[in-house]
C-alpha cells in the first residue's frame, strides 16, 4: 500500500488471462518488480481500468508465490467485463492489500475444513496454497467444493489432480445436478458437508461462497457441533474506498473493507444482522 496515499493505485501488467468457466477468468498480474505488494491470504485488491472504473477482488494466489498476484473474476458488470476483455500485456491500476485476511496464526496446529462454492473458492485458494507451502504447521486438510455444474468449477486441474495428491489432504467435489460427465457427488454443498459428517474436534472450518450457501453451511456446521469460534467466513459488501473512509461497507461499528472481510461466526453474531 502507498504509505503517503493508500488510495493511489500503481501500474501493473496483466501477464495472462485464462478462462476457468463460461463466466470466470483468472488474471495473473505483476507490478514493476514482480509482486506489486506483500499480502496475507484472504486480503483483497482494487483493480482499475481508467476511465471505466474500479472494483475489489480477492487475491487468489498464495503469498508464497512471489512472481505475480492472481485474481479469479466473475463477469457481472462494467469492470469485471472490461477485465475479461483485456489482452495479455495490458496495463491496469492496482491498490492494496486491503482487509484483515484469514487468522492464519490461530489456525496453526489445527485440522482445517475448507468449504467453497463457485467463485467463493478464490479467497480460500490463497489460504489453501499457503497451507500447502507450510504443510507442517497445519493438521489434516479437508476441502469441500461445489458449483452448479462441472463446467462451473474453477481451478479444475488443481481440485481434481494437484490438491488430492497433497499429503494428509482430502478433496470432496459436488455439483448441483446429475451430469453424464460427472462421477463424483451430486447435491448442494451444505447437504454434502452434513453427509460427510466432519467432527469438530481441533478443527477450524473456513467457508466462502454465495450467501445462500453460506447460510446453510453455517447451519450444517452448527448441527455437526462446531462452535461459532471455530467457523470463519468472508462477507461481500459493496465497497468503494477499501480503507474505511467512505462508509459504503459499514455494519454497525465495523467496516467490512478494513475490519473484514474475514470474520468468525462468533464475531458476526455480535454484529447487526444486515449482511
Ligand atoms: C471483499 C470482496 C472480495 C471480492 N472478491 C471477488 C473475487 O475474488 N472475484 C469476483 O469475481 N468478485 C469478487 N468480488 C465482487 C466484485 O467486487 C463485484 O462483483 C464488483 O462489483 C464487480 O464490478 P463490476 O463493475 O463488474 O460490477 P458492477 O457493474 O458494479 O455490478 C454488477 C452487478 O453486481 C451487483 N453488485 C456489485 N457489487 C456487489 C456486491 N459486493 N454484492 C452484491 N452485489 C453486487 C451490482 O448491483 C450489479 O447488479 C468481491 C467483493 C468483495 C466486497
Ligand atoms: S469501502 Fe469505504 S469504508 Fe469500506
Short mmCIF file of C-alpha atoms and ligand atoms in Angstrom, two decimals:
data_model
loop_
_atom_site.label_atom_id
_atom_site.label_comp_id
_atom_site.label_asym_id
_atom_site.label_seq_id
_atom_site.Cartn_x
_atom_site.Cartn_y
_atom_site.Cartn_z
CA UNK A 1 0.00 0.00 0.00
CA UNK A 2 1.24 3.51 -0.80
CA UNK A 3 2.05 4.91 2.69
CA UNK A 4 1.50 8.56 1.66
CA UNK A 5 -1.78 7.90 -0.11
CA UNK A 6 -3.44 4.48 0.44
CA UNK A 7 -5.91 5.26 -2.38
CA UNK A 8 -3.23 5.74 -5.05
CA UNK A 9 -3.03 2.82 -7.49
CA UNK A 10 0.22 1.59 -9.02
CA UNK A 11 0.51 0.41 -12.58
CA UNK A 12 0.51 -3.37 -13.07
CA UNK A 13 0.76 -5.60 -16.12
CA UNK A 14 -1.64 -8.42 -16.94
CA UNK A 15 0.69 -11.33 -17.71
CA UNK A 16 -2.03 -13.64 -18.98
CA UNK A 17 -5.74 -14.43 -18.75
CA UNK A 18 -7.18 -17.96 -18.52
CA UNK A 19 -10.80 -18.97 -18.95
CA UNK A 20 -11.95 -21.06 -15.96
CA UNK A 21 -15.71 -21.33 -16.68
CA UNK A 22 -18.13 -19.69 -19.13
CA UNK A 23 -18.17 -16.52 -16.94
CA UNK A 24 -14.98 -16.65 -14.81
CA UNK A 25 -11.46 -15.82 -15.92
CA UNK A 26 -8.20 -15.80 -13.95
CA UNK A 27 -5.78 -12.91 -14.44
CA UNK A 28 -2.10 -13.09 -13.45
CA UNK A 29 -0.93 -9.58 -12.61
CA UNK A 30 2.59 -8.33 -11.90
CA UNK A 31 3.98 -4.99 -10.73
CA UNK A 32 7.17 -3.41 -12.00
CA UNK A 33 9.32 -5.72 -9.82
CA UNK A 34 7.14 -8.85 -9.61
CA UNK A 35 4.69 -8.81 -6.70
CA UNK A 36 3.02 -5.37 -6.52
CA UNK A 37 2.88 -5.69 -2.69
CA UNK A 38 3.13 -8.17 0.18
CA UNK A 39 -0.15 -9.63 1.45
CA UNK A 40 -1.69 -12.43 3.51
CA UNK A 41 -4.34 -14.99 2.46
CA UNK A 42 -7.85 -13.51 2.47
CA UNK A 43 -6.76 -9.98 1.58
CA UNK A 44 -8.05 -8.17 -1.49
CA UNK A 45 -7.00 -5.57 -4.04
CA UNK A 46 -8.77 -2.87 -6.02
CA UNK A 47 -8.25 -3.31 -9.77
CA UNK A 48 -8.94 -0.37 -12.05
CA UNK A 49 -9.15 0.34 -15.75
CA UNK A 50 -9.23 4.10 -16.32
CA UNK A 51 -11.65 5.58 -17.23
CA UNK A 52 -14.00 2.58 -16.94
CA UNK A 53 -13.83 2.07 -13.19
CA UNK A 54 -12.54 0.10 -10.25
CA UNK A 55 -13.70 -2.96 -8.28
CA UNK A 56 -12.37 -5.07 -5.43
CA UNK A 57 -11.29 -8.69 -5.85
CA UNK A 58 -9.80 -11.34 -3.56
CA UNK A 59 -6.21 -12.29 -4.22
CA UNK A 60 -6.46 -15.98 -5.08
CA UNK A 61 -2.74 -16.78 -5.30
CA UNK A 62 -0.77 -17.75 -2.21
CA UNK A 63 1.62 -15.19 -0.71
CA UNK A 64 4.29 -17.86 -1.16
CA UNK A 65 4.01 -17.38 -4.93
CA UNK A 66 6.42 -14.48 -5.48
CA UNK A 67 6.13 -13.81 -9.18
CA UNK A 68 2.64 -12.29 -9.51
CA UNK A 69 -0.83 -11.92 -8.00
CA UNK A 70 -3.75 -13.96 -9.33
CA UNK A 71 -7.41 -12.92 -9.42
CA UNK A 72 -10.36 -15.11 -10.46
CA UNK A 73 -13.02 -12.75 -11.72
CA UNK A 74 -16.66 -13.45 -12.50
CA UNK A 75 -18.17 -11.31 -15.24
CA UNK A 76 -21.09 -9.49 -13.62
CA UNK A 77 -20.85 -5.85 -14.76
CA UNK A 78 -18.74 -2.99 -16.03
CA UNK A 79 -15.29 -3.52 -14.52
CA UNK A 80 -15.32 -7.32 -14.50
CA UNK A 81 -16.33 -7.39 -18.20
CA UNK A 82 -13.60 -4.92 -19.09
CA UNK A 83 -11.01 -7.02 -17.19
CA UNK A 84 -12.19 -10.14 -19.05
CA UNK A 85 -11.62 -8.37 -22.37
CA UNK A 86 -8.03 -7.25 -21.69
CA UNK A 87 -5.24 -8.67 -23.86
CA UNK A 88 -2.09 -10.08 -22.22
CA UNK A 89 0.38 -7.25 -21.64
CA UNK A 90 -2.34 -4.70 -20.84
CA UNK A 91 -1.73 -2.22 -18.05
CA UNK A 92 -4.21 -1.81 -15.17
CA UNK A 93 -4.24 0.06 -11.87
CA UNK A 94 -3.88 -1.89 -8.64
CA UNK A 95 -4.04 -0.78 -5.00
CA UNK A 96 -3.93 -2.82 -1.84
CA UNK A 97 -3.66 -5.07 0.00
CA UNK A 98 -6.93 -4.41 1.78
CA UNK A 99 -8.78 -6.25 4.52
CA UNK A 100 -7.72 -8.28 7.51
CA UNK A 101 -7.07 -11.67 5.87
CA UNK A 102 -7.56 -15.07 7.48
CA UNK A 103 -6.31 -15.56 11.07
CA UNK A 104 -3.51 -17.84 9.93
CA UNK A 105 -1.69 -17.92 13.29
CA UNK A 106 -4.85 -19.12 15.10
CA UNK A 107 -5.14 -21.98 12.59
CA UNK A 108 -1.68 -23.39 13.22
CA UNK A 109 -1.72 -26.90 14.68
CA UNK A 110 -5.40 -27.35 13.78
CA UNK A 111 -7.17 -29.50 11.20
CA UNK A 112 -8.75 -27.31 8.53
CA UNK A 113 -12.05 -27.80 6.74
CA UNK A 114 -12.45 -25.57 3.65
CA UNK A 115 -15.98 -25.26 2.24
CA UNK A 116 -16.33 -23.32 -1.01
CA UNK A 117 -18.97 -22.67 -3.63
CA UNK A 118 -18.40 -21.32 -7.16
CA UNK A 119 -16.21 -18.20 -7.27
CA UNK A 120 -16.04 -18.43 -3.45
CA UNK A 121 -13.06 -20.73 -3.89
CA UNK A 122 -10.99 -17.64 -4.87
CA UNK A 123 -10.01 -16.40 -1.37
CA UNK A 124 -9.90 -19.95 0.04
CA UNK A 125 -7.37 -20.95 -2.62
CA UNK A 126 -4.90 -18.36 -1.34
CA UNK A 127 -5.04 -19.89 2.15
CA UNK A 128 -5.02 -23.46 0.80
CA UNK A 129 -1.83 -22.66 -1.17
CA UNK A 130 -0.28 -21.06 1.90
CA UNK A 131 -1.07 -24.18 3.99
CA UNK A 132 0.44 -26.49 1.36
CA UNK A 133 3.61 -24.36 1.34
CA UNK A 134 3.81 -24.54 5.17
CA UNK A 135 2.45 -28.09 5.46
CA UNK A 136 4.00 -28.99 8.83
CA UNK A 137 2.18 -26.09 10.57
CA UNK A 138 -1.33 -27.46 9.90
CA UNK A 139 -3.16 -30.73 10.57
CA UNK A 140 -5.38 -32.66 8.17
CA UNK A 141 -6.91 -30.59 5.37
CA UNK A 142 -10.41 -31.32 4.06
CA UNK A 143 -11.69 -29.36 1.08
CA UNK A 144 -15.36 -29.47 0.05
CA UNK A 145 -16.01 -27.55 -3.16
CA UNK A 146 -19.08 -27.35 -5.34
CA UNK A 147 -20.63 -25.48 -8.23
CA UNK A 148 -23.80 -25.60 -10.31
CA UNK A 149 -22.28 -27.89 -12.95
CA UNK A 150 -18.89 -29.47 -13.76
CA UNK A 151 -18.25 -26.59 -16.20
CA UNK A 152 -18.70 -24.05 -13.39
CA UNK A 153 -15.93 -25.48 -11.17
CA UNK A 154 -12.83 -23.27 -11.15
CA UNK A 155 -9.22 -24.44 -10.94
CA UNK A 156 -10.19 -27.82 -12.39
CA UNK A 157 -6.72 -29.37 -12.56
CA UNK A 158 -5.86 -28.29 -9.02
CA UNK A 159 -9.08 -29.55 -7.43
CA UNK A 160 -9.04 -32.84 -9.34
CA UNK A 161 -5.34 -33.67 -9.51
CA UNK A 162 -2.93 -31.43 -7.57
CA UNK A 163 -4.76 -30.99 -4.27
CA UNK A 164 -5.86 -34.63 -3.75
CA UNK A 165 -2.19 -35.63 -4.21
CA UNK A 166 -1.03 -33.34 -1.37
CA UNK A 167 -0.14 -35.15 1.90
CA UNK A 168 -2.87 -35.55 4.53
CA UNK A 169 -5.46 -33.86 2.32
CA UNK A 170 -8.96 -34.95 1.24
CA UNK A 171 -10.90 -33.21 -1.54
CA UNK A 172 -14.67 -33.67 -1.95
CA UNK A 173 -16.31 -32.26 -5.08
CA UNK A 174 -20.00 -31.85 -5.77
CA UNK A 175 -22.28 -30.32 -8.42
CA UNK A 176 -25.93 -29.35 -8.08
CA UNK A 177 -27.43 -31.68 -10.71
CA UNK A 178 -26.69 -35.00 -12.43
CA UNK A 179 -24.38 -34.73 -15.44
CA UNK A 180 -23.23 -37.56 -17.75
CA UNK A 181 -19.58 -36.43 -17.40
CA UNK A 182 -19.69 -36.30 -13.59
CA UNK A 183 -18.65 -39.27 -11.44
CA UNK A 184 -18.44 -37.54 -8.05
CA UNK A 185 -21.11 -36.32 -5.63
CA UNK A 186 -24.33 -34.69 -6.79
CA UNK A 187 -26.07 -32.30 -4.39
CA UNK A 188 -25.73 -28.93 -2.73
CA UNK A 189 -22.59 -28.11 -0.73
CA UNK A 190 -24.30 -27.77 2.71
CA UNK A 191 -26.03 -31.16 2.34
CA UNK A 192 -22.72 -32.77 1.34
CA UNK A 193 -21.00 -31.26 4.39
CA UNK A 194 -23.70 -32.79 6.63
CA UNK A 195 -23.44 -36.14 4.88
CA UNK A 196 -19.64 -36.23 5.23
CA UNK A 197 -20.16 -35.70 8.97
CA UNK A 198 -16.97 -33.83 9.85
CA UNK A 199 -16.01 -33.95 13.52
CA UNK A 200 -15.40 -30.52 15.11
CA UNK A 201 -12.58 -31.55 17.48
CA UNK A 202 -9.41 -29.45 16.96
CA UNK A 203 -10.82 -28.18 13.64
CA UNK A 204 -11.44 -24.78 12.06
CA UNK A 205 -13.99 -24.53 9.23
CA UNK A 206 -13.48 -21.79 6.65
CA UNK A 207 -16.31 -21.12 4.20
CA UNK A 208 -16.84 -18.78 1.26
CA UNK A 209 -19.48 -18.83 -1.45
CA UNK A 210 -22.88 -17.44 -2.37
CA UNK A 211 -24.79 -16.04 0.66
CA UNK A 212 -27.45 -18.76 0.43
CA UNK A 213 -24.78 -21.47 0.53
CA UNK A 214 -23.04 -19.85 3.50
CA UNK A 215 -26.35 -19.60 5.39
CA UNK A 216 -26.98 -23.35 5.10
CA UNK A 217 -23.32 -24.31 5.61
CA UNK A 218 -23.38 -22.43 8.93
CA UNK A 219 -26.49 -24.37 9.93
CA UNK A 220 -24.87 -27.66 8.89
CA UNK A 221 -21.71 -26.90 10.89
CA UNK A 222 -23.80 -25.97 13.92
CA UNK A 223 -25.59 -29.33 13.73
CA UNK A 224 -22.24 -31.11 13.49
CA UNK A 225 -21.22 -29.43 16.77
CA UNK A 226 -18.89 -26.66 15.50
CA UNK A 227 -18.81 -23.69 17.88
CA UNK A 228 -19.06 -20.12 16.42
CA UNK A 229 -15.37 -19.55 17.28
CA UNK A 230 -14.43 -22.50 15.06
CA UNK A 231 -16.16 -21.13 11.95
CA UNK A 232 -14.62 -18.45 9.70
CA UNK A 233 -16.35 -16.83 6.75
CA UNK A 234 -16.00 -13.78 4.50
CA UNK A 235 -18.54 -11.03 3.84
CA UNK A 236 -19.09 -9.44 0.45
CA UNK A 237 -20.43 -5.92 0.90
CA UNK A 238 -20.39 -3.21 -1.75
CA UNK A 239 -17.13 -1.28 -1.46
CA UNK A 240 -15.67 1.92 -2.82
CA UNK A 241 -12.57 3.17 -0.97
CA UNK A 242 -11.38 -0.10 0.61
CA UNK A 243 -9.73 1.70 3.52
CA UNK A 244 -12.53 2.56 5.98
CA UNK A 245 -13.10 6.14 4.76
CA UNK A 246 -16.22 6.27 2.58
CA UNK A 247 -18.68 4.42 4.83
CA UNK A 248 -20.02 2.31 1.95
CA UNK A 249 -19.41 -1.03 3.66
CA UNK A 250 -20.10 -0.49 7.34
CA UNK A 251 -22.07 -2.92 9.50
CA UNK A 252 -22.77 -1.10 12.74
CA UNK A 253 -19.36 -0.09 14.08
CA UNK A 254 -17.44 -2.37 11.70
CA UNK A 255 -16.02 -1.51 8.26
CA UNK A 256 -16.04 -4.72 6.25
CA UNK A 257 -13.23 -3.44 3.99
CA UNK A 258 -10.87 -2.76 6.90
CA UNK A 259 -12.04 -4.90 9.84
CA UNK A 260 -13.11 -7.75 7.47
CA UNK A 261 -13.88 -9.22 5.04
CA UNK A 262 -12.91 -12.23 7.18
CA UNK A 263 -14.94 -12.78 10.36
CA UNK A 264 -15.51 -15.68 12.73
CA UNK A 265 -19.14 -16.65 13.24
CA UNK A 266 -18.70 -15.56 16.87
CA UNK A 267 -17.81 -12.04 15.62
CA UNK A 268 -20.72 -12.00 13.14
CA UNK A 269 -23.15 -12.96 15.90
CA UNK A 270 -22.23 -9.67 17.63
CA UNK A 271 -22.98 -7.54 14.53
CA UNK A 272 -26.33 -6.16 13.29
CA UNK A 273 -27.97 -8.84 11.07
CA UNK A 274 -27.82 -6.68 7.90
CA UNK A 275 -25.39 -8.76 5.88
C1 LIG B 1 -14.16 -8.30 -0.26
C2 LIG B 1 -14.65 -8.65 -1.64
C3 LIG B 1 -13.96 -9.58 -2.39
C4 LIG B 1 -14.41 -9.90 -3.67
N1 LIG B 1 -13.73 -10.84 -4.40
C5 LIG B 1 -14.14 -11.16 -5.63
C6 LIG B 1 -13.44 -12.13 -6.42
O1 LIG B 1 -12.42 -12.68 -6.00
N2 LIG B 1 -13.91 -12.39 -7.66
C7 LIG B 1 -15.04 -11.79 -8.17
O2 LIG B 1 -15.41 -12.09 -9.30
N3 LIG B 1 -15.73 -10.87 -7.46
C8 LIG B 1 -15.31 -10.53 -6.21
N4 LIG B 1 -15.99 -9.59 -5.50
C9 LIG B 1 -17.17 -8.97 -6.10
C10 LIG B 1 -16.80 -7.82 -7.02
O3 LIG B 1 -16.12 -6.80 -6.30
C11 LIG B 1 -18.10 -7.24 -7.61
O4 LIG B 1 -18.75 -8.21 -8.37
C12 LIG B 1 -17.82 -5.99 -8.45
O5 LIG B 1 -18.93 -5.15 -8.38
C13 LIG B 1 -17.61 -6.26 -9.90
O6 LIG B 1 -17.55 -4.98 -10.55
P1 LIG B 1 -18.35 -4.69 -11.89
O7 LIG B 1 -18.07 -3.26 -12.25
O8 LIG B 1 -18.03 -5.74 -12.88
O9 LIG B 1 -19.86 -4.87 -11.48
P2 LIG B 1 -20.96 -3.71 -11.34
O10 LIG B 1 -21.25 -3.19 -12.73
O11 LIG B 1 -20.55 -2.75 -10.30
O12 LIG B 1 -22.18 -4.53 -10.77
C14 LIG B 1 -22.78 -5.60 -11.48
C15 LIG B 1 -23.94 -6.13 -10.64
O13 LIG B 1 -23.46 -6.73 -9.42
C16 LIG B 1 -24.07 -6.09 -8.29
N5 LIG B 1 -23.02 -5.98 -7.26
C17 LIG B 1 -21.86 -5.34 -7.37
N6 LIG B 1 -21.13 -5.49 -6.25
C18 LIG B 1 -21.86 -6.25 -5.40
C19 LIG B 1 -21.64 -6.76 -4.10
N7 LIG B 1 -20.50 -6.54 -3.40
N8 LIG B 1 -22.60 -7.52 -3.54
C20 LIG B 1 -23.74 -7.76 -4.22
N9 LIG B 1 -24.00 -7.33 -5.47
C21 LIG B 1 -23.07 -6.58 -6.05
C22 LIG B 1 -24.50 -4.72 -8.81
O14 LIG B 1 -25.60 -4.21 -8.09
C23 LIG B 1 -24.91 -5.04 -10.22
O15 LIG B 1 -26.20 -5.61 -10.27
C24 LIG B 1 -15.56 -9.27 -4.22
C25 LIG B 1 -16.24 -8.31 -3.45
C26 LIG B 1 -15.80 -8.01 -2.19
C27 LIG B 1 -16.53 -6.97 -1.41
S1 LIG B 2 -15.33 0.65 1.24
FE1 LIG B 2 -15.15 2.68 2.02
S2 LIG B 2 -15.40 2.39 4.14
FE2 LIG B 2 -15.33 0.37 3.38
#
